[in-house]
Amino acid sequence: MGKTVTTEFACGDPAPTVSPWNAAHTPGGSSSGSAVGAAVGMFPAALGSQTGGSIVRPSSYNGIVGLKPTFGRVSRYGVYPVSESLDTMGPMTRSVADAALMLNALAGHDINDPDSSERATEDYLQASQSQRKPPRIGLVRAVLHGAVR
């Protein structure tokens, strides 16, 4: 496909990319080119790299799904490291199903990345579509002397 623009050394702002929804707003930082390209339909999916919030922030700013996988789930082979212990690659798409499909293709052990996990992967698309109970939210009504009631 090609390469979209990112901020220099994947950190700092503003990026040369602009928000497709409002040119006065930031597109969200280092993986902003990937996020904007997916958001406007230039391509169906993109990859982002994250050390701090560089997948999830541009995704949220541009109204798409950004998935930051567990460290080691996706190979970082060929990625210039910012932080060996934090860098992660992940999909940026317009739907959860597309993110799951990308993760199915990306996840797994890579002998070229010593930090990639050897644990078995699952079918993320199937897992995303399974019927699960909705999340429950708890509300703390009072805190007394360090104890929660």
mmCIF file of C-alpha atoms in Angstrom:
data_model
loop_
_atom_site.group_PDB
_atom_site.id
_atom_site.type_symbol
_atom_site.label_atom_id
_atom_site.label_comp_id
_atom_site.label_asym_id
_atom_site.label_seq_id
_atom_site.Cartn_x
_atom_site.Cartn_y
_atom_site.Cartn_z
ATOM 1 C CA MET A 1 0.000 0.000 0.000
ATOM 2 C CA GLY A 2 2.416 2.660 1.178
ATOM 3 C CA LYS A 3 3.578 4.539 4.192
ATOM 4 C CA THR A 4 1.582 7.197 5.980
ATOM 5 C CA VAL A 5 3.183 10.046 7.870
ATOM 6 C CA THR A 6 4.100 9.975 11.537
ATOM 7 C CA THR A 7 5.699 12.411 13.946
ATOM 8 C CA GLU A 8 9.482 12.447 14.031
ATOM 9 C CA PHE A 9 10.858 9.535 16.080
ATOM 10 C CA ALA A 10 7.243 8.599 16.900
ATOM 11 C CA CYS A 11 6.918 11.257 19.556
ATOM 12 C CA GLY A 12 5.969 14.883 19.770
ATOM 13 C CA ASP A 13 3.162 16.829 18.212
ATOM 14 C CA PRO A 14 1.938 18.401 16.001
ATOM 15 C CA ALA A 15 2.196 15.884 13.230
ATOM 16 C CA PRO A 16 1.999 16.996 9.601
ATOM 17 C CA THR A 17 -1.230 14.976 9.425
ATOM 18 C CA VAL A 18 -4.442 16.846 10.253
ATOM 19 C CA SER A 19 -7.696 15.581 11.678
ATOM 20 C CA PRO A 20 -10.120 14.654 8.905
ATOM 21 C CA TRP A 21 -13.017 15.871 11.053
ATOM 22 C CA ASN A 22 -11.618 19.264 12.099
ATOM 23 C CA ALA A 23 -8.366 20.709 10.744
ATOM 24 C CA ALA A 24 -7.961 22.784 13.921
ATOM 25 C CA HIS A 25 -7.695 19.605 16.029
ATOM 26 C CA THR A 26 -4.782 17.215 16.434
ATOM 27 C CA PRO A 27 -5.140 13.764 14.874
ATOM 28 C CA GLY A 28 -3.542 12.338 18.002
ATOM 29 C CA GLY A 29 0.197 11.867 17.699
ATOM 30 C CA SER A 30 2.651 9.371 16.365
ATOM 31 C CA SER A 31 0.435 6.849 14.543
ATOM 32 C CA SER A 32 -1.833 9.639 13.310
ATOM 33 C CA GLY A 33 -1.264 8.932 9.613
ATOM 34 C CA SER A 34 -2.407 5.349 10.084
ATOM 35 C CA ALA A 35 -5.445 6.445 12.093
ATOM 36 C CA VAL A 36 -6.526 9.141 9.640
ATOM 37 C CA GLY A 37 -6.021 6.849 6.635
ATOM 38 C CA ALA A 38 -8.203 4.140 8.173
ATOM 39 C CA ALA A 39 -10.792 6.667 9.393
ATOM 40 C CA VAL A 40 -11.367 8.195 5.956
ATOM 41 C CA GLY A 41 -11.323 4.861 4.110
ATOM 42 C CA MET A 42 -7.993 5.262 2.298
ATOM 43 C CA PHE A 43 -7.396 1.674 3.368
ATOM 44 C CA PRO A 44 -9.409 -0.810 5.460
ATOM 45 C CA ALA A 45 -6.810 -1.243 8.190
ATOM 46 C CA ALA A 46 -3.439 0.015 9.331
ATOM 47 C CA LEU A 47 -0.687 -0.790 11.794
ATOM 48 C CA GLY A 48 0.321 1.466 14.615
ATOM 49 C CA SER A 49 3.170 1.318 17.070
ATOM 50 C CA GLN A 50 2.745 2.195 20.711
ATOM 51 C CA THR A 51 5.190 2.967 23.471
ATOM 52 C CA GLY A 52 2.870 5.203 25.486
ATOM 53 C CA GLY A 53 -0.468 5.785 23.763
ATOM 54 C CA SER A 54 0.333 5.958 20.077
ATOM 55 C CA ILE A 55 -2.235 3.400 18.926
ATOM 56 C CA VAL A 56 -5.115 4.154 21.266
ATOM 57 C CA ARG A 57 -4.915 7.967 21.275
ATOM 58 C CA PRO A 58 -4.954 8.569 17.477
ATOM 59 C CA SER A 59 -7.610 5.882 17.107
ATOM 60 C CA SER A 60 -9.892 7.530 19.634
ATOM 61 C CA TYR A 61 -9.279 11.028 18.222
ATOM 62 C CA ASN A 62 -10.260 9.833 14.737
ATOM 63 C CA GLY A 63 -13.209 7.609 15.665
ATOM 64 C CA ILE A 64 -11.726 4.199 14.854
ATOM 65 C CA VAL A 65 -10.770 1.035 16.765
ATOM 66 C CA GLY A 66 -7.195 0.860 18.008
ATOM 67 C CA LEU A 67 -6.019 -2.319 19.677
ATOM 68 C CA LYS A 68 -2.863 -2.347 21.793
ATOM 69 C CA PRO A 69 -2.090 -6.056 22.208
ATOM 70 C CA THR A 70 -0.408 -7.591 25.213
ATOM 71 C CA PHE A 71 3.374 -7.155 25.047
ATOM 72 C CA GLY A 72 4.877 -9.924 22.927
ATOM 73 C CA ARG A 73 1.625 -10.967 21.227
ATOM 74 C CA VAL A 74 2.618 -9.250 17.934
ATOM 75 C CA SER A 75 6.168 -9.298 16.599
ATOM 76 C CA ARG A 76 8.157 -6.072 16.580
ATOM 77 C CA TYR A 77 10.708 -7.411 14.113
ATOM 78 C CA GLY A 78 11.833 -4.577 11.842
ATOM 79 C CA VAL A 79 10.505 -1.838 14.138
ATOM 80 C CA TYR A 80 13.024 0.747 15.309
ATOM 81 C CA PRO A 81 12.776 0.587 19.116
ATOM 82 C CA VAL A 82 11.879 3.530 21.314
ATOM 83 C CA SER A 83 11.642 1.341 24.436
ATOM 84 C CA GLU A 84 12.482 -2.368 24.243
ATOM 85 C CA SER A 85 10.203 -3.158 27.189
ATOM 86 C CA LEU A 86 7.179 -1.088 26.102
ATOM 87 C CA ASP A 87 6.991 -0.992 22.288
ATOM 88 C CA THR A 88 3.992 -2.799 20.833
ATOM 89 C CA MET A 89 2.510 -3.111 17.333
ATOM 90 C CA GLY A 90 -1.235 -3.267 16.839
ATOM 91 C CA PRO A 91 -4.118 -2.888 14.390
ATOM 92 C CA MET A 92 -6.094 0.265 13.687
ATOM 93 C CA THR A 93 -9.423 -0.354 11.925
ATOM 94 C CA ARG A 94 -12.999 0.901 11.575
ATOM 95 C CA SER A 95 -14.558 -2.041 13.442
ATOM 96 C CA VAL A 96 -13.843 -4.471 16.256
ATOM 97 C CA ALA A 97 -14.290 -7.381 13.823
ATOM 98 C CA ASP A 98 -11.626 -5.957 11.500
ATOM 99 C CA ALA A 99 -9.245 -5.445 14.437
ATOM 100 C CA ALA A 100 -9.819 -9.065 15.475
ATOM 101 C CA LEU A 101 -9.141 -10.274 11.909
ATOM 102 C CA MET A 102 -5.903 -8.307 11.825
ATOM 103 C CA LEU A 103 -4.859 -9.673 15.206
ATOM 104 C CA ASN A 104 -5.538 -13.206 13.909
ATOM 105 C CA ALA A 105 -3.033 -12.522 11.114
ATOM 106 C CA LEU A 106 -0.440 -10.690 13.253
ATOM 107 C CA ALA A 107 -0.390 -12.656 16.517
ATOM 108 C CA GLY A 108 2.019 -15.450 17.203
ATOM 109 C CA HIS A 109 5.608 -16.293 17.893
ATOM 110 C CA ASP A 110 8.309 -14.855 15.635
ATOM 111 C CA ILE A 111 11.819 -16.297 15.874
ATOM 112 C CA ASN A 112 13.124 -12.890 14.720
ATOM 113 C CA ASP A 113 11.690 -11.172 17.830
ATOM 114 C CA PRO A 114 13.076 -12.675 21.053
ATOM 115 C CA ASP A 115 10.330 -10.946 23.056
ATOM 116 C CA SER A 116 7.470 -12.448 21.054
ATOM 117 C CA SER A 117 5.326 -14.824 23.072
ATOM 118 C CA GLU A 118 5.381 -18.547 22.452
ATOM 119 C CA ARG A 119 1.922 -18.939 24.003
ATOM 120 C CA ALA A 120 -0.784 -20.241 21.698
ATOM 121 C CA THR A 121 -3.047 -17.685 20.073
ATOM 122 C CA GLU A 122 -6.796 -17.921 19.835
ATOM 123 C CA ASP A 123 -9.303 -16.988 17.156
ATOM 124 C CA TYR A 124 -9.801 -13.349 18.121
ATOM 125 C CA LEU A 125 -12.667 -12.828 15.691
ATOM 126 C CA GLN A 126 -14.606 -15.720 17.191
ATOM 127 C CA ALA A 127 -13.821 -14.499 20.702
ATOM 128 C CA SER A 128 -15.013 -10.977 19.844
ATOM 129 C CA GLN A 129 -18.333 -12.329 18.598
ATOM 130 C CA SER A 130 -19.034 -14.745 21.440
ATOM 131 C CA GLN A 131 -21.924 -14.049 23.745
ATOM 132 C CA ARG A 132 -20.570 -12.757 27.016
ATOM 133 C CA LYS A 133 -22.260 -11.120 29.951
ATOM 134 C CA PRO A 134 -22.188 -7.334 29.795
ATOM 135 C CA PRO A 135 -19.698 -5.681 32.143
ATOM 136 C CA ARG A 136 -20.845 -4.695 35.613
ATOM 137 C CA ILE A 137 -19.899 -1.375 37.095
ATOM 138 C CA GLY A 138 -19.348 -0.967 40.814
ATOM 139 C CA LEU A 139 -19.924 2.267 42.701
ATOM 140 C CA VAL A 140 -18.124 3.074 45.948
ATOM 141 C CA ARG A 141 -20.623 4.987 48.071
ATOM 142 C CA ALA A 142 -18.431 5.670 51.112
ATOM 143 C CA VAL A 143 -14.852 5.373 52.250
ATOM 144 C CA LEU A 144 -14.306 5.300 56.002
ATOM 145 C CA HIS A 145 -10.870 5.155 57.662
ATOM 146 C CA GLY A 146 -9.282 3.608 54.586
ATOM 147 C CA ALA A 147 -11.878 0.816 54.361
ATOM 148 C CA VAL A 148 -14.336 0.697 51.512
ATOM 149 C CA ARG A 149 -17.941 -0.089 52.366
#
